[in-house]
């Protein structure tokens, strides 16, 4: 279902004299309920609280849900991206192509393995990795393409796959925003190449902190070993009847395991995810209808071949039509008790990357321009229609009061 086509007329309820809200609308609180709390208590009262049966069950549930060939649960998406790069053999002298419009972790992990993140620009519509920019950035040292499914909108995978094939590159997906995202009808996470998901507190499905890697079972098992000290046996199996005390270290791995307490939350969140997604789409449809007549706002897209997870609702202001800039817009919304955020300051504009590689902001003009005029408004399943209308009203008032 395309949410943008859902008929709705929220503006009837957001007339210009609607009063501002009196309590602060937090940008993105988690949606955690009795089911999650009960499952956590069950785990805390059991003899095993860290990586064990609940983590194993969560991996199985994720595998079914994502139609993934293999899954390993870890303690973050950052950990997942890190072990994936190690599993792919990426190291000093190698280059990994990363979109600049992403969270810093996508590039940081490339630094962690001693390789060079080559930051490239994004497509103006979806703000995902631009295949043309990738083509121009490939060198003989390029080893991996690392697309991000920004805001939950899938990257242009067919074009990226073709480039990867042509140049013998691996593809690693940053799927932090992408549960559940469909590309041409197929779920992100169902492919053989590695993809890393995040279950951080603000993500569509949370374990508070957590993540997983999906992909070909042999490659995923390699990721599991790298993320569990390099041990060739599951530690928890050493302590139940089926296991043995014996293990061997086959490489100096990292300690990135998920705990059964985290997995308990994830197991229950996964059962609620379809309902969460329905509500996200309702909110998106309400925003789209509420903002449709404002030329000064550029609304997020869902391209015909995409089904977004709608992790974020990113508005872009059109500065040529407004007398207010993005920062003032955010301050004014805050004054009207609406929490917002910015996703993201492009990686090439962070001091570390700017100074190490000598980037000017305008080197990646689409990312820099989008950053200068973007803001994310609240989007989560706990929003009521009243909350959404408060956001619509506050944004409309600001736009209409500041037309150029
Ligand atoms: C949240 C996020 C990450 C990191 O996820 P963690 O689970 O917090 O490590 C990586 N990439 C993107 C695009 C993210 O939004």
PDB file of N, CA, C and O and ligand atoms in Angstrom, residues 75-79 81 101-106 148-150 174-177 197-200 202-203 209-211 311 343-344, ligand 1:
ATOM      1  N   UNK A  75      25.499  -7.249  19.752  1.00  0.00           N
ATOM      2  CA  UNK A  75      25.096  -6.193  20.685  1.00  0.00           C
ATOM      3  C   UNK A  75      24.896  -4.826  20.038  1.00  0.00           C
ATOM      4  O   UNK A  75      24.519  -3.875  20.718  1.00  0.00           O
ATOM      5  N   UNK A  76      25.149  -4.709  18.727  1.00  0.00           N
ATOM      6  CA  UNK A  76      24.820  -3.480  18.003  1.00  0.00           C
ATOM      7  C   UNK A  76      24.970  -3.701  16.506  1.00  0.00           C
ATOM      8  O   UNK A  76      25.582  -4.681  16.069  1.00  0.00           O
ATOM      9  N   UNK A  77      24.433  -2.750  15.763  1.00  0.00           N
ATOM     10  CA  UNK A  77      24.646  -2.736  14.306  1.00  0.00           C
ATOM     11  C   UNK A  77      26.092  -2.369  13.991  1.00  0.00           C
ATOM     12  O   UNK A  77      26.683  -2.892  13.044  1.00  0.00           O
ATOM     13  N   UNK A  78      26.651  -1.475  14.797  1.00  0.00           N
ATOM     14  CA  UNK A  78      28.058  -1.096  14.604  1.00  0.00           C
ATOM     15  C   UNK A  78      28.941  -2.332  14.699  1.00  0.00           C
ATOM     16  O   UNK A  78      29.830  -2.548  13.859  1.00  0.00           O
ATOM     17  N   UNK A  79      28.687  -3.170  15.715  1.00  0.00           N
ATOM     18  CA  UNK A  79      29.420  -4.427  15.864  1.00  0.00           C
ATOM     19  C   UNK A  79      29.212  -5.309  14.636  1.00  0.00           C
ATOM     20  O   UNK A  79      30.159  -5.931  14.128  1.00  0.00           O
ATOM     21  N   UNK A  81      28.470  -4.398  11.516  1.00  0.00           N
ATOM     22  CA  UNK A  81      29.219  -3.873  10.368  1.00  0.00           C
ATOM     23  C   UNK A  81      30.711  -4.171  10.526  1.00  0.00           C
ATOM     24  O   UNK A  81      31.399  -4.520   9.561  1.00  0.00           O
ATOM     25  N   UNK A 101      25.718  10.611   3.559  1.00  0.00           N
ATOM     26  CA  UNK A 101      24.485  10.861   4.304  1.00  0.00           C
ATOM     27  C   UNK A 101      24.130   9.617   5.114  1.00  0.00           C
ATOM     28  O   UNK A 101      23.321   8.783   4.708  1.00  0.00           O
ATOM     29  N   UNK A 102      24.801   9.475   6.266  1.00  0.00           N
ATOM     30  CA  UNK A 102      24.554   8.337   7.152  1.00  0.00           C
ATOM     31  C   UNK A 102      25.035   8.679   8.547  1.00  0.00           C
ATOM     32  O   UNK A 102      25.668   9.719   8.771  1.00  0.00           O
ATOM     33  N   UNK A 103      24.726   7.774   9.469  1.00  0.00           N
ATOM     34  CA  UNK A 103      25.259   7.888  10.825  1.00  0.00           C
ATOM     35  C   UNK A 103      26.759   7.550  10.791  1.00  0.00           C
ATOM     36  O   UNK A 103      27.196   6.714   9.995  1.00  0.00           O
ATOM     37  N   UNK A 104      27.515   8.194  11.662  1.00  0.00           N
ATOM     38  CA  UNK A 104      28.979   8.073  11.634  1.00  0.00           C
ATOM     39  C   UNK A 104      29.477   6.634  11.717  1.00  0.00           C
ATOM     40  O   UNK A 104      30.556   6.315  11.197  1.00  0.00           O
ATOM     41  N   UNK A 105      28.706   5.732  12.359  1.00  0.00           N
ATOM     42  CA  UNK A 105      29.178   4.352  12.550  1.00  0.00           C
ATOM     43  C   UNK A 105      29.488   3.666  11.223  1.00  0.00           C
ATOM     44  O   UNK A 105      30.406   2.838  11.157  1.00  0.00           O
ATOM     45  N   UNK A 106      28.744   4.002  10.169  1.00  0.00           N
ATOM     46  CA  UNK A 106      28.932   3.349   8.868  1.00  0.00           C
ATOM     47  C   UNK A 106      30.361   3.552   8.361  1.00  0.00           C
ATOM     48  O   UNK A 106      30.953   2.647   7.761  1.00  0.00           O
ATOM     49  N   UNK A 148      23.448   2.370   2.436  1.00  0.00           N
ATOM     50  CA  UNK A 148      22.597   2.551   3.615  1.00  0.00           C
ATOM     51  C   UNK A 148      21.156   2.707   3.122  1.00  0.00           C
ATOM     52  O   UNK A 148      20.908   3.477   2.185  1.00  0.00           O
ATOM     53  N   UNK A 149      20.235   1.995   3.736  1.00  0.00           N
ATOM     54  CA  UNK A 149      18.818   2.146   3.374  1.00  0.00           C
ATOM     55  C   UNK A 149      18.264   3.314   4.200  1.00  0.00           C
ATOM     56  O   UNK A 149      17.562   3.130   5.195  1.00  0.00           O
ATOM     57  N   UNK A 150      18.632   4.509   3.736  1.00  0.00           N
ATOM     58  CA  UNK A 150      18.429   5.731   4.512  1.00  0.00           C
ATOM     59  C   UNK A 150      16.957   5.978   4.834  1.00  0.00           C
ATOM     60  O   UNK A 150      16.106   5.986   3.920  1.00  0.00           O
ATOM     61  N   UNK A 174      24.137  -1.524   5.141  1.00  0.00           N
ATOM     62  CA  UNK A 174      23.808  -0.954   6.446  1.00  0.00           C
ATOM     63  C   UNK A 174      22.289  -0.880   6.482  1.00  0.00           C
ATOM     64  O   UNK A 174      21.680   0.028   5.908  1.00  0.00           O
ATOM     65  N   UNK A 175      21.702  -1.878   7.157  1.00  0.00           N
ATOM     66  CA  UNK A 175      20.247  -2.003   7.215  1.00  0.00           C
ATOM     67  C   UNK A 175      19.710  -1.528   8.567  1.00  0.00           C
ATOM     68  O   UNK A 175      18.648  -1.957   9.008  1.00  0.00           O
ATOM     69  N   UNK A 176      20.434  -0.603   9.202  1.00  0.00           N
ATOM     70  CA  UNK A 176      20.050  -0.119  10.535  1.00  0.00           C
ATOM     71  C   UNK A 176      18.614   0.410  10.557  1.00  0.00           C
ATOM     72  O   UNK A 176      17.920   0.292  11.560  1.00  0.00           O
ATOM     73  N   UNK A 177      18.177   1.002   9.422  1.00  0.00           N
ATOM     74  CA  UNK A 177      16.840   1.607   9.367  1.00  0.00           C
ATOM     75  C   UNK A 177      15.834   0.676   8.699  1.00  0.00           C
ATOM     76  O   UNK A 177      14.687   1.084   8.503  1.00  0.00           O
ATOM     77  N   UNK A 197      21.690  -5.013  10.797  1.00  0.00           N
ATOM     78  CA  UNK A 197      20.498  -4.318  11.321  1.00  0.00           C
ATOM     79  C   UNK A 197      20.788  -3.772  12.713  1.00  0.00           C
ATOM     80  O   UNK A 197      21.596  -4.339  13.453  1.00  0.00           O
ATOM     81  N   UNK A 198      20.072  -2.700  13.085  1.00  0.00           N
ATOM     82  CA  UNK A 198      20.204  -2.118  14.420  1.00  0.00           C
ATOM     83  C   UNK A 198      18.919  -2.271  15.210  1.00  0.00           C
ATOM     84  O   UNK A 198      17.827  -2.050  14.673  1.00  0.00           O
ATOM     85  N   UNK A 199      19.072  -2.625  16.483  1.00  0.00           N
ATOM     86  CA  UNK A 199      17.940  -2.650  17.414  1.00  0.00           C
ATOM     87  C   UNK A 199      18.177  -1.650  18.545  1.00  0.00           C
ATOM     88  O   UNK A 199      17.809  -1.869  19.692  1.00  0.00           O
ATOM     89  N   UNK A 200      18.820  -0.542  18.199  1.00  0.00           N
ATOM     90  CA  UNK A 200      19.046   0.562  19.124  1.00  0.00           C
ATOM     91  C   UNK A 200      17.688   1.134  19.579  1.00  0.00           C
ATOM     92  O   UNK A 200      16.662   0.929  18.943  1.00  0.00           O
ATOM     93  N   UNK A 202      16.096   3.814  19.395  1.00  0.00           N
ATOM     94  CA  UNK A 202      15.244   4.637  18.527  1.00  0.00           C
ATOM     95  C   UNK A 202      14.796   3.909  17.261  1.00  0.00           C
ATOM     96  O   UNK A 202      14.034   4.474  16.476  1.00  0.00           O
ATOM     97  N   UNK A 203      15.260   2.706  17.032  1.00  0.00           N
ATOM     98  CA  UNK A 203      15.002   2.048  15.747  1.00  0.00           C
ATOM     99  C   UNK A 203      13.602   1.413  15.707  1.00  0.00           C
ATOM    100  O   UNK A 203      12.930   1.309  16.724  1.00  0.00           O
ATOM    101  N   UNK A 209      19.840  -1.814  23.213  1.00  0.00           N
ATOM    102  CA  UNK A 209      21.024  -1.853  22.366  1.00  0.00           C
ATOM    103  C   UNK A 209      21.010  -3.231  21.728  1.00  0.00           C
ATOM    104  O   UNK A 209      20.652  -4.210  22.382  1.00  0.00           O
ATOM    105  N   UNK A 210      21.405  -3.311  20.465  1.00  0.00           N
ATOM    106  CA  UNK A 210      21.435  -4.626  19.833  1.00  0.00           C
ATOM    107  C   UNK A 210      21.493  -4.509  18.331  1.00  0.00           C
ATOM    108  O   UNK A 210      21.352  -3.413  17.772  1.00  0.00           O
ATOM    109  N   UNK A 211      21.715  -5.641  17.689  1.00  0.00           N
ATOM    110  CA  UNK A 211      21.755  -5.664  16.237  1.00  0.00           C
ATOM    111  C   UNK A 211      21.881  -7.085  15.756  1.00  0.00           C
ATOM    112  O   UNK A 211      21.928  -8.024  16.561  1.00  0.00           O
ATOM    113  N   UNK A 311      11.390   4.528   8.825  1.00  0.00           N
ATOM    114  CA  UNK A 311      12.084   4.739  10.098  1.00  0.00           C
ATOM    115  C   UNK A 311      12.083   6.216  10.478  1.00  0.00           C
ATOM    116  O   UNK A 311      11.908   6.572  11.642  1.00  0.00           O
ATOM    117  N   UNK A 343      18.975  14.122  10.639  1.00  0.00           N
ATOM    118  CA  UNK A 343      19.622  12.888  10.181  1.00  0.00           C
ATOM    119  C   UNK A 343      20.136  13.090   8.769  1.00  0.00           C
ATOM    120  O   UNK A 343      19.364  12.911   7.841  1.00  0.00           O
ATOM    121  N   UNK A 344      21.365  13.463   8.550  1.00  0.00           N
ATOM    122  CA  UNK A 344      22.466  13.570   9.489  1.00  0.00           C
ATOM    123  C   UNK A 344      23.365  14.714   9.071  1.00  0.00           C
ATOM    124  O   UNK A 344      23.350  15.096   7.890  1.00  0.00           O
TER     125      UNK A 344
HETATM  126  C1  LIG B   1      21.719   3.482  14.348  1.00  0.00           C
HETATM  127  C2  LIG B   1      22.592   3.350  13.141  1.00  0.00           C
HETATM  128  C3  LIG B   1      23.764   2.584  13.147  1.00  0.00           C
HETATM  129  C4  LIG B   1      24.346   2.019  14.392  1.00  0.00           C
HETATM  130  O1  LIG B   1      23.475   1.187  15.060  1.00  0.00           O
HETATM  131  P1  LIG B   1      23.878   0.719  16.546  1.00  0.00           P
HETATM  132  O2  LIG B   1      22.973  -0.455  16.759  1.00  0.00           O
HETATM  133  O3  LIG B   1      23.556   1.863  17.455  1.00  0.00           O
HETATM  134  O4  LIG B   1      25.294   0.360  16.535  1.00  0.00           O
HETATM  135  C5  LIG B   1      24.453   2.409  11.959  1.00  0.00           C
HETATM  136  N1  LIG B   1      24.039   2.980  10.825  1.00  0.00           N
HETATM  137  C6  LIG B   1      22.932   3.750  10.781  1.00  0.00           C
HETATM  138  C7  LIG B   1      22.518   4.336   9.477  1.00  0.00           C
HETATM  139  C8  LIG B   1      22.194   3.976  11.949  1.00  0.00           C
HETATM  140  O5  LIG B   1      21.126   4.771  11.914  1.00  0.00           O
END
